[in-house]
Amino acid sequence: MTAGVACAAALAALTAGSAHAAAPAPHWALKNTGTPDMRFRGLAAVDRHTAWLAGTAGTVLRTGDGGTTWRNVSPPGAGDLQFRDVEAFDARSAVVLAIGEGEASRVYRTDDGGATWTESFRNSDPAAFYDCMTFFDRRHGLAMSDPVDGRFRILSTADGGRSWRVLPGTGMPAALDGEAGFAASGQCLVASGPKDAWLATGGGAHARVLHTADRGLTWTAADTPVPAGDPAKGVFGLAFRDRAHGLAVGGDYRPDQTSPRAGAVTRDGGRTWRSAPTPPPAYRSGVAWLPHSRTAALAVGPTGTDLTTDGGRTWRTVDTGSYDTVDCTPDLSCWAAGEQGRAARLER
């Protein structure tokens, strides 16, 4: 059985539930990265063979053999940086985002598989703190910062992350008191299609999702039912399978706190959100639609992985391992990554 067929079978069995109870259970198969001290919150899955990880201590890893081996392709001199997002176009081209106040927020791009990197953006505003980035295609993308002067700040690129410019803030609604994004999984800013993107927030009185239909020039904001009102609470991860259908996950990232209503669903492009009747049972930081599915998705967090097969209405736990982020690819592959150097691919 080829790797692609095996992964497709794993996804089919996972979504089928008890109908395939006698078959081998799909599971996250851990892939040894050799980096037990690292935490990878940035993940870009290209296909069943190729994936990029971005994490603590300026670390970037890449595999081209399905996770059997990993190559450390970290940018030189980045050891003091915290990479929280990576967006990859293929096995050779990728963009990574480092978070932090002032000059700690940076963007790097490689076109040779990580052999060399070019720093394409370094934040010069001490009030800015960049959290996430996303790409509409190989050229056009956005990155977002926590509010500066009362509004979320948006960076834009039209050349694949080789250069960036700050967009005018006139089209951005005012931020709530205490509102910010969460650099927890690289999924607080996501895109679907050529011009639509969504930005997830927390910390304010309401957990909101902001939407743009013009690549970041203008935004509208919608409240979600995910609890907020505290710097540790809000929406942490988003996933859209098209312009209309989206999922939001989050909660309270503190391990001693419960996370009720940790999932929400939209069917109108983020204009309105409804609570999942049976949400994930705990805080979740990452979410991804399963390949070519209209109803199935995975959500991950420090206490486990949950599956929905009805478009986000109900979730059930299918794994108890700790992961921060998840990503799936068109060739029927799903990957996850997290603390203690963890990386895994869904297999059976």
Short mmCIF file of C-alpha atoms in Angstrom, two decimals:
data_model
loop_
_atom_site.label_atom_id
_atom_site.label_comp_id
_atom_site.label_asym_id
_atom_site.label_seq_id
_atom_site.Cartn_x
_atom_site.Cartn_y
_atom_site.Cartn_z
CA MET A 1 0.00 0.00 0.00
CA THR A 2 1.44 3.40 -0.95
CA ALA A 3 1.80 6.15 1.64
CA GLY A 4 -0.96 8.15 -0.02
CA VAL A 5 -3.37 5.22 -0.08
CA ALA A 6 -2.52 4.40 3.53
CA CYS A 7 -3.19 7.96 4.65
CA ALA A 8 -6.44 8.08 2.69
CA ALA A 9 -7.51 4.85 4.36
CA ALA A 10 -6.62 6.27 7.76
CA LEU A 11 -8.72 9.36 7.17
CA ALA A 12 -11.63 7.29 5.87
CA ALA A 13 -11.52 5.00 8.90
CA LEU A 14 -11.21 7.93 11.27
CA THR A 15 -14.32 9.63 9.92
CA ALA A 16 -16.26 6.35 9.67
CA GLY A 17 -16.08 5.78 13.43
CA SER A 18 -17.48 2.50 14.71
CA ALA A 19 -18.21 1.19 11.23
CA HIS A 20 -14.54 0.34 10.99
CA ALA A 21 -14.02 -0.64 14.61
CA ALA A 22 -12.34 -3.92 13.62
CA ALA A 23 -9.81 -2.20 11.37
CA PRO A 24 -6.51 -0.82 12.67
CA ALA A 25 -7.23 2.48 14.39
CA PRO A 26 -5.90 5.60 12.71
CA HIS A 27 -3.45 7.34 15.00
CA TRP A 28 -0.78 9.99 15.19
CA ALA A 29 2.50 8.24 14.41
CA LEU A 30 5.28 10.16 16.14
CA LYS A 31 8.26 11.13 13.99
CA ASN A 32 11.52 11.59 15.86
CA THR A 33 12.79 15.11 15.24
CA GLY A 34 15.78 14.73 17.55
CA THR A 35 14.87 18.00 19.30
CA PRO A 36 13.22 17.07 22.63
CA ASP A 37 13.82 20.52 24.11
CA MET A 38 11.99 22.39 21.35
CA ARG A 39 8.33 23.34 20.99
CA PHE A 40 6.96 23.59 17.49
CA ARG A 41 3.92 25.84 17.19
CA GLY A 42 4.60 26.54 13.51
CA LEU A 43 3.76 23.79 11.00
CA ALA A 44 3.45 23.81 7.22
CA ALA A 45 2.54 20.49 5.63
CA VAL A 46 3.27 20.42 1.90
CA ASP A 47 2.33 16.81 1.19
CA ARG A 48 2.67 13.35 2.74
CA HIS A 49 6.45 13.51 2.31
CA THR A 50 7.31 17.13 3.05
CA ALA A 51 6.65 19.26 6.12
CA TRP A 52 8.26 22.26 7.80
CA LEU A 53 8.37 22.97 11.55
CA ALA A 54 9.12 26.29 13.26
CA GLY A 55 9.70 26.67 16.96
CA THR A 56 11.64 27.84 19.95
CA ALA A 57 15.28 28.94 19.94
CA GLY A 58 15.01 30.02 16.30
CA THR A 59 14.59 26.44 15.13
CA VAL A 60 13.30 25.43 11.70
CA LEU A 61 13.20 21.76 10.64
CA ARG A 62 12.26 20.20 7.31
CA THR A 63 11.52 16.62 6.27
CA GLY A 64 11.27 15.28 2.75
CA ASP A 65 10.76 11.62 3.59
CA GLY A 66 7.57 11.61 5.61
CA GLY A 67 9.26 12.38 8.92
CA THR A 68 11.80 9.58 8.93
CA THR A 69 14.58 12.14 9.00
CA TRP A 70 14.58 15.87 9.74
CA ARG A 71 17.09 18.47 8.65
CA ASN A 72 17.83 21.46 10.83
CA VAL A 73 17.56 24.40 8.42
CA SER A 74 17.36 27.21 10.99
CA PRO A 75 18.35 30.70 9.86
CA PRO A 76 21.86 31.58 11.08
CA GLY A 77 21.96 33.81 14.14
CA ALA A 78 18.29 33.24 15.01
CA GLY A 79 18.87 31.35 18.25
CA ASP A 80 17.28 34.07 20.39
CA LEU A 81 14.10 34.22 18.30
CA GLN A 82 10.79 32.41 18.79
CA PHE A 83 9.36 31.13 15.51
CA ARG A 84 5.59 30.62 15.78
CA ASP A 85 4.46 30.38 12.16
CA VAL A 86 5.78 28.92 8.92
CA GLU A 87 4.09 28.99 5.52
CA ALA A 88 5.58 26.73 2.85
CA PHE A 89 4.93 26.77 -0.88
CA ASP A 90 6.83 23.55 -1.64
CA ALA A 91 9.89 21.61 -0.47
CA ARG A 92 12.25 24.50 -1.22
CA SER A 93 10.34 27.74 -0.59
CA ALA A 94 9.02 28.82 2.80
CA VAL A 95 8.49 31.89 4.98
CA VAL A 96 8.87 31.90 8.78
CA LEU A 97 7.63 34.41 11.34
CA ALA A 98 9.35 35.21 14.63
CA ILE A 99 7.22 36.79 17.35
CA GLY A 100 7.95 39.32 20.05
CA GLU A 101 8.06 42.98 20.93
CA GLY A 102 9.92 45.39 18.69
CA GLU A 103 12.73 43.89 16.64
CA ALA A 104 12.03 40.38 17.90
CA SER A 105 9.21 40.23 15.34
CA ARG A 106 10.83 39.26 12.04
CA VAL A 107 10.14 37.42 8.79
CA TYR A 108 12.60 35.25 6.85
CA ARG A 109 12.27 33.57 3.44
CA THR A 110 14.16 30.69 1.83
CA ASP A 111 14.09 29.40 -1.75
CA ASP A 112 16.63 26.60 -1.41
CA GLY A 113 15.10 24.37 1.25
CA GLY A 114 16.57 26.34 4.13
CA ALA A 115 20.20 26.28 3.00
CA THR A 116 20.09 30.09 2.98
CA TRP A 117 17.61 32.63 4.33
CA THR A 118 16.89 36.28 3.68
CA GLU A 119 15.46 38.49 6.40
CA SER A 120 12.62 40.29 4.65
CA PHE A 121 11.05 42.15 7.57
CA ARG A 122 12.17 43.40 10.97
CA ASN A 123 9.66 45.26 13.09
CA SER A 124 10.88 48.71 14.12
CA ASP A 125 7.85 49.73 16.21
CA PRO A 126 8.27 48.83 19.89
CA ALA A 127 4.49 48.83 20.27
CA ALA A 128 3.96 46.10 17.65
CA PHE A 129 3.99 42.35 18.35
CA TYR A 130 3.40 40.08 15.35
CA ASP A 131 1.56 36.80 15.92
CA CYS A 132 0.62 35.01 12.69
CA MET A 133 0.75 35.15 8.91
CA THR A 134 -1.11 33.59 6.00
CA PHE A 135 -0.90 33.42 2.21
CA PHE A 136 -3.65 33.58 -0.39
CA ASP A 137 -1.34 32.19 -3.08
CA ARG A 138 2.40 32.03 -3.76
CA ARG A 139 2.69 35.83 -3.97
CA HIS A 140 0.05 37.49 -1.81
CA GLY A 141 0.03 37.21 1.96
CA LEU A 142 -0.61 38.98 5.25
CA ALA A 143 0.86 39.08 8.74
CA MET A 144 -0.85 40.54 11.79
CA SER A 145 0.30 42.34 14.90
CA ASP A 146 -1.47 42.93 18.17
CA PRO A 147 -3.14 46.35 18.29
CA VAL A 148 -1.00 49.43 17.81
CA ASP A 149 -2.70 52.75 18.59
CA GLY A 150 -5.95 50.90 19.19
CA ARG A 151 -6.12 48.80 16.00
CA PHE A 152 -4.67 45.50 14.81
CA ARG A 153 -1.79 46.17 12.45
CA ILE A 154 -1.57 44.29 9.14
CA LEU A 155 1.49 43.65 6.99
CA SER A 156 1.06 42.81 3.30
CA THR A 157 3.30 41.13 0.74
CA ALA A 158 2.78 40.81 -3.02
CA ASP A 159 6.03 38.98 -3.80
CA GLY A 160 5.83 35.83 -1.70
CA GLY A 161 7.20 37.34 1.48
CA ARG A 162 10.33 38.85 -0.04
CA SER A 163 9.16 42.33 0.98
CA TRP A 164 6.41 43.69 3.23
CA ARG A 165 4.53 46.93 3.83
CA VAL A 166 2.26 48.04 6.65
CA LEU A 167 -1.29 48.56 5.40
CA PRO A 168 -3.24 51.69 6.38
CA GLY A 169 -5.22 51.22 9.57
CA THR A 170 -8.24 53.16 8.37
CA GLY A 171 -10.09 50.01 7.32
CA MET A 172 -9.56 48.20 10.63
CA PRO A 173 -12.21 48.39 13.39
CA ALA A 174 -11.10 49.61 16.79
CA ALA A 175 -9.73 46.93 19.08
CA LEU A 176 -11.41 46.14 22.37
CA ASP A 177 -9.64 46.91 25.63
CA GLY A 178 -7.12 44.13 26.23
CA GLU A 179 -7.76 42.49 22.87
CA ALA A 180 -4.90 40.64 21.14
CA GLY A 181 -4.07 37.62 19.03
CA PHE A 182 -2.58 34.35 20.23
CA ALA A 183 0.68 33.14 18.68
CA ALA A 184 -0.14 29.57 19.70
CA SER A 185 -0.43 27.61 16.45
CA GLY A 186 0.12 29.86 13.45
CA GLN A 187 -3.66 29.84 12.95
CA CYS A 188 -4.80 33.15 14.39
CA LEU A 189 -4.71 34.49 10.80
CA VAL A 190 -5.94 32.25 7.97
CA ALA A 191 -7.03 32.67 4.35
CA SER A 192 -9.31 30.93 1.89
CA GLY A 193 -9.45 31.82 -1.77
CA PRO A 194 -7.75 34.77 -3.46
CA LYS A 195 -8.84 37.63 -1.18
CA ASP A 196 -10.57 36.44 2.03
CA ALA A 197 -8.82 36.19 5.39
CA TRP A 198 -9.89 35.93 9.02
CA LEU A 199 -8.18 37.08 12.22
CA ALA A 200 -8.89 35.52 15.64
CA THR A 201 -8.76 37.43 18.92
CA GLY A 202 -9.05 37.05 22.67
CA GLY A 203 -8.29 38.93 25.84
CA GLY A 204 -11.06 41.51 25.38
CA ALA A 205 -14.62 41.45 26.61
CA HIS A 206 -15.54 39.28 23.62
CA ALA A 207 -13.58 36.76 21.56
CA ARG A 208 -13.92 38.06 18.03
CA VAL A 209 -13.14 37.06 14.46
CA LEU A 210 -12.31 39.83 12.00
CA HIS A 211 -12.81 39.26 8.26
CA THR A 212 -11.40 40.91 5.16
CA ALA A 213 -12.57 40.31 1.59
CA ASP A 214 -9.96 42.57 -0.03
CA ARG A 215 -6.62 41.18 1.19
CA GLY A 216 -6.49 43.20 4.35
CA LEU A 217 -7.52 46.68 3.29
CA THR A 218 -10.87 46.66 5.13
CA TRP A 219 -12.16 44.46 7.94
CA THR A 220 -15.39 43.70 9.76
CA ALA A 221 -15.63 42.21 13.25
CA ALA A 222 -18.00 39.59 14.67
CA ASP A 223 -18.36 38.31 18.22
CA THR A 224 -18.02 34.58 18.83
CA PRO A 225 -19.50 32.57 21.71
CA VAL A 226 -16.03 31.40 22.80
CA PRO A 227 -15.42 32.87 26.29
CA ALA A 228 -12.97 35.76 26.65
CA GLY A 229 -12.65 38.55 29.22
CA ASP A 230 -9.18 37.45 30.36
CA PRO A 231 -5.74 37.59 28.72
CA ALA A 232 -5.64 33.78 28.65
CA LYS A 233 -9.04 33.30 26.96
CA GLY A 234 -10.33 33.59 23.43
CA VAL A 235 -10.17 32.11 19.94
CA PHE A 236 -6.75 30.61 19.28
CA GLY A 237 -7.16 28.87 15.93
CA LEU A 238 -9.29 29.15 12.78
CA ALA A 239 -9.86 26.98 9.71
CA PHE A 240 -11.96 27.77 6.63
CA ARG A 241 -12.65 25.17 3.95
CA ASP A 242 -14.09 27.85 1.64
CA ARG A 243 -15.27 31.44 1.89
CA ALA A 244 -18.36 30.48 3.93
CA HIS A 245 -17.63 27.51 6.20
CA GLY A 246 -15.28 28.05 9.12
CA LEU A 247 -14.31 26.63 12.50
CA ALA A 248 -12.96 28.41 15.57
CA VAL A 249 -11.31 26.74 18.57
CA GLY A 250 -9.81 28.12 21.74
CA GLY A 251 -10.63 28.41 25.40
CA ASP A 252 -8.36 29.16 28.36
CA TYR A 253 -4.77 28.02 27.85
CA ARG A 254 -4.06 27.76 31.60
CA PRO A 255 -3.99 24.03 32.46
CA ASP A 256 -5.81 24.52 35.77
CA GLN A 257 -8.79 26.25 34.12
CA THR A 258 -11.73 24.74 32.28
CA SER A 259 -12.61 25.74 28.73
CA PRO A 260 -16.37 25.61 28.13
CA ARG A 261 -17.67 26.49 24.66
CA ALA A 262 -14.19 25.93 23.19
CA GLY A 263 -15.52 25.55 19.65
CA ALA A 264 -17.68 27.61 17.29
CA VAL A 265 -18.95 27.34 13.72
CA THR A 266 -19.80 29.79 10.95
CA ARG A 267 -21.60 29.12 7.67
CA ASP A 268 -21.70 32.70 6.42
CA GLY A 269 -18.05 33.61 6.13
CA GLY A 270 -17.66 34.70 9.75
CA ARG A 271 -20.52 37.20 9.91
CA THR A 272 -22.16 35.08 12.63
CA TRP A 273 -20.83 32.30 14.87
CA ARG A 274 -22.65 29.60 16.83
CA SER A 275 -21.38 27.46 19.69
CA ALA A 276 -20.69 23.82 18.95
CA PRO A 277 -23.44 21.87 20.77
CA THR A 278 -20.77 19.35 21.79
CA PRO A 279 -17.52 21.34 21.78
CA PRO A 280 -13.98 20.08 22.30
CA PRO A 281 -13.68 19.11 25.99
CA ALA A 282 -10.70 21.34 26.71
CA TYR A 283 -8.57 24.18 25.38
CA ARG A 284 -7.59 23.67 21.74
CA SER A 285 -5.08 25.82 19.86
CA GLY A 286 -5.11 24.34 16.33
CA VAL A 287 -7.73 23.14 13.87
CA ALA A 288 -7.75 21.84 10.29
CA TRP A 289 -10.33 20.50 7.86
CA LEU A 290 -9.59 16.99 6.63
CA PRO A 291 -8.62 16.89 2.94
CA HIS A 292 -11.52 17.04 0.48
CA SER A 293 -14.09 16.75 3.27
CA ARG A 294 -17.08 19.00 3.74
CA THR A 295 -17.77 17.83 7.29
CA ALA A 296 -14.65 16.39 8.97
CA ALA A 297 -11.94 18.27 10.85
CA LEU A 298 -9.35 17.80 13.59
CA ALA A 299 -8.65 20.06 16.57
CA VAL A 300 -5.54 19.75 18.72
CA GLY A 301 -4.28 21.02 22.06
CA PRO A 302 -2.05 20.05 24.98
CA THR A 303 -4.51 17.42 26.24
CA GLY A 304 -5.53 15.74 23.00
CA THR A 305 -6.93 15.62 19.50
CA ASP A 306 -10.64 15.83 18.73
CA LEU A 307 -12.53 14.88 15.57
CA THR A 308 -15.73 16.30 14.13
CA THR A 309 -17.59 14.60 11.30
CA ASP A 310 -20.55 16.99 11.18
CA GLY A 311 -18.89 20.27 10.33
CA GLY A 312 -17.94 21.28 13.86
CA ARG A 313 -21.22 20.68 15.66
CA THR A 314 -19.97 17.77 17.74
CA TRP A 315 -16.42 16.76 18.66
CA ARG A 316 -15.02 13.56 20.17
CA THR A 317 -11.52 12.90 21.48
CA VAL A 318 -9.52 10.44 19.38
CA ASP A 319 -6.03 10.89 20.87
CA THR A 320 -4.64 12.17 24.17
CA GLY A 321 -1.17 13.26 23.01
CA SER A 322 -0.06 16.88 23.30
CA TYR A 323 -0.02 18.93 20.09
CA ASP A 324 -0.24 22.66 19.43
CA THR A 325 -0.93 22.80 15.71
CA VAL A 326 -2.27 20.65 12.88
CA ASP A 327 -2.24 20.88 9.09
CA CYS A 328 -3.63 18.73 6.27
CA THR A 329 -2.72 18.59 2.59
CA PRO A 330 -4.57 17.95 -0.67
CA ASP A 331 -2.86 14.55 -1.12
CA LEU A 332 -4.70 13.21 1.94
CA SER A 333 -2.04 13.81 4.56
CA CYS A 334 -2.37 15.29 8.05
CA TRP A 335 0.48 16.39 10.33
CA ALA A 336 0.65 17.72 13.90
CA ALA A 337 3.39 19.28 16.04
CA GLY A 338 3.92 20.55 19.56
CA GLU A 339 6.01 20.46 22.73
CA GLN A 340 9.05 18.27 23.47
CA GLY A 341 9.99 18.27 19.79
CA ARG A 342 6.82 16.38 18.88
CA ALA A 343 5.86 15.90 15.25
CA ALA A 344 3.46 13.30 13.93
CA ARG A 345 1.65 12.15 10.81
CA LEU A 346 -1.76 10.50 10.76
CA GLU A 347 -1.33 6.84 9.86
CA ARG A 348 -2.83 3.39 10.37
#
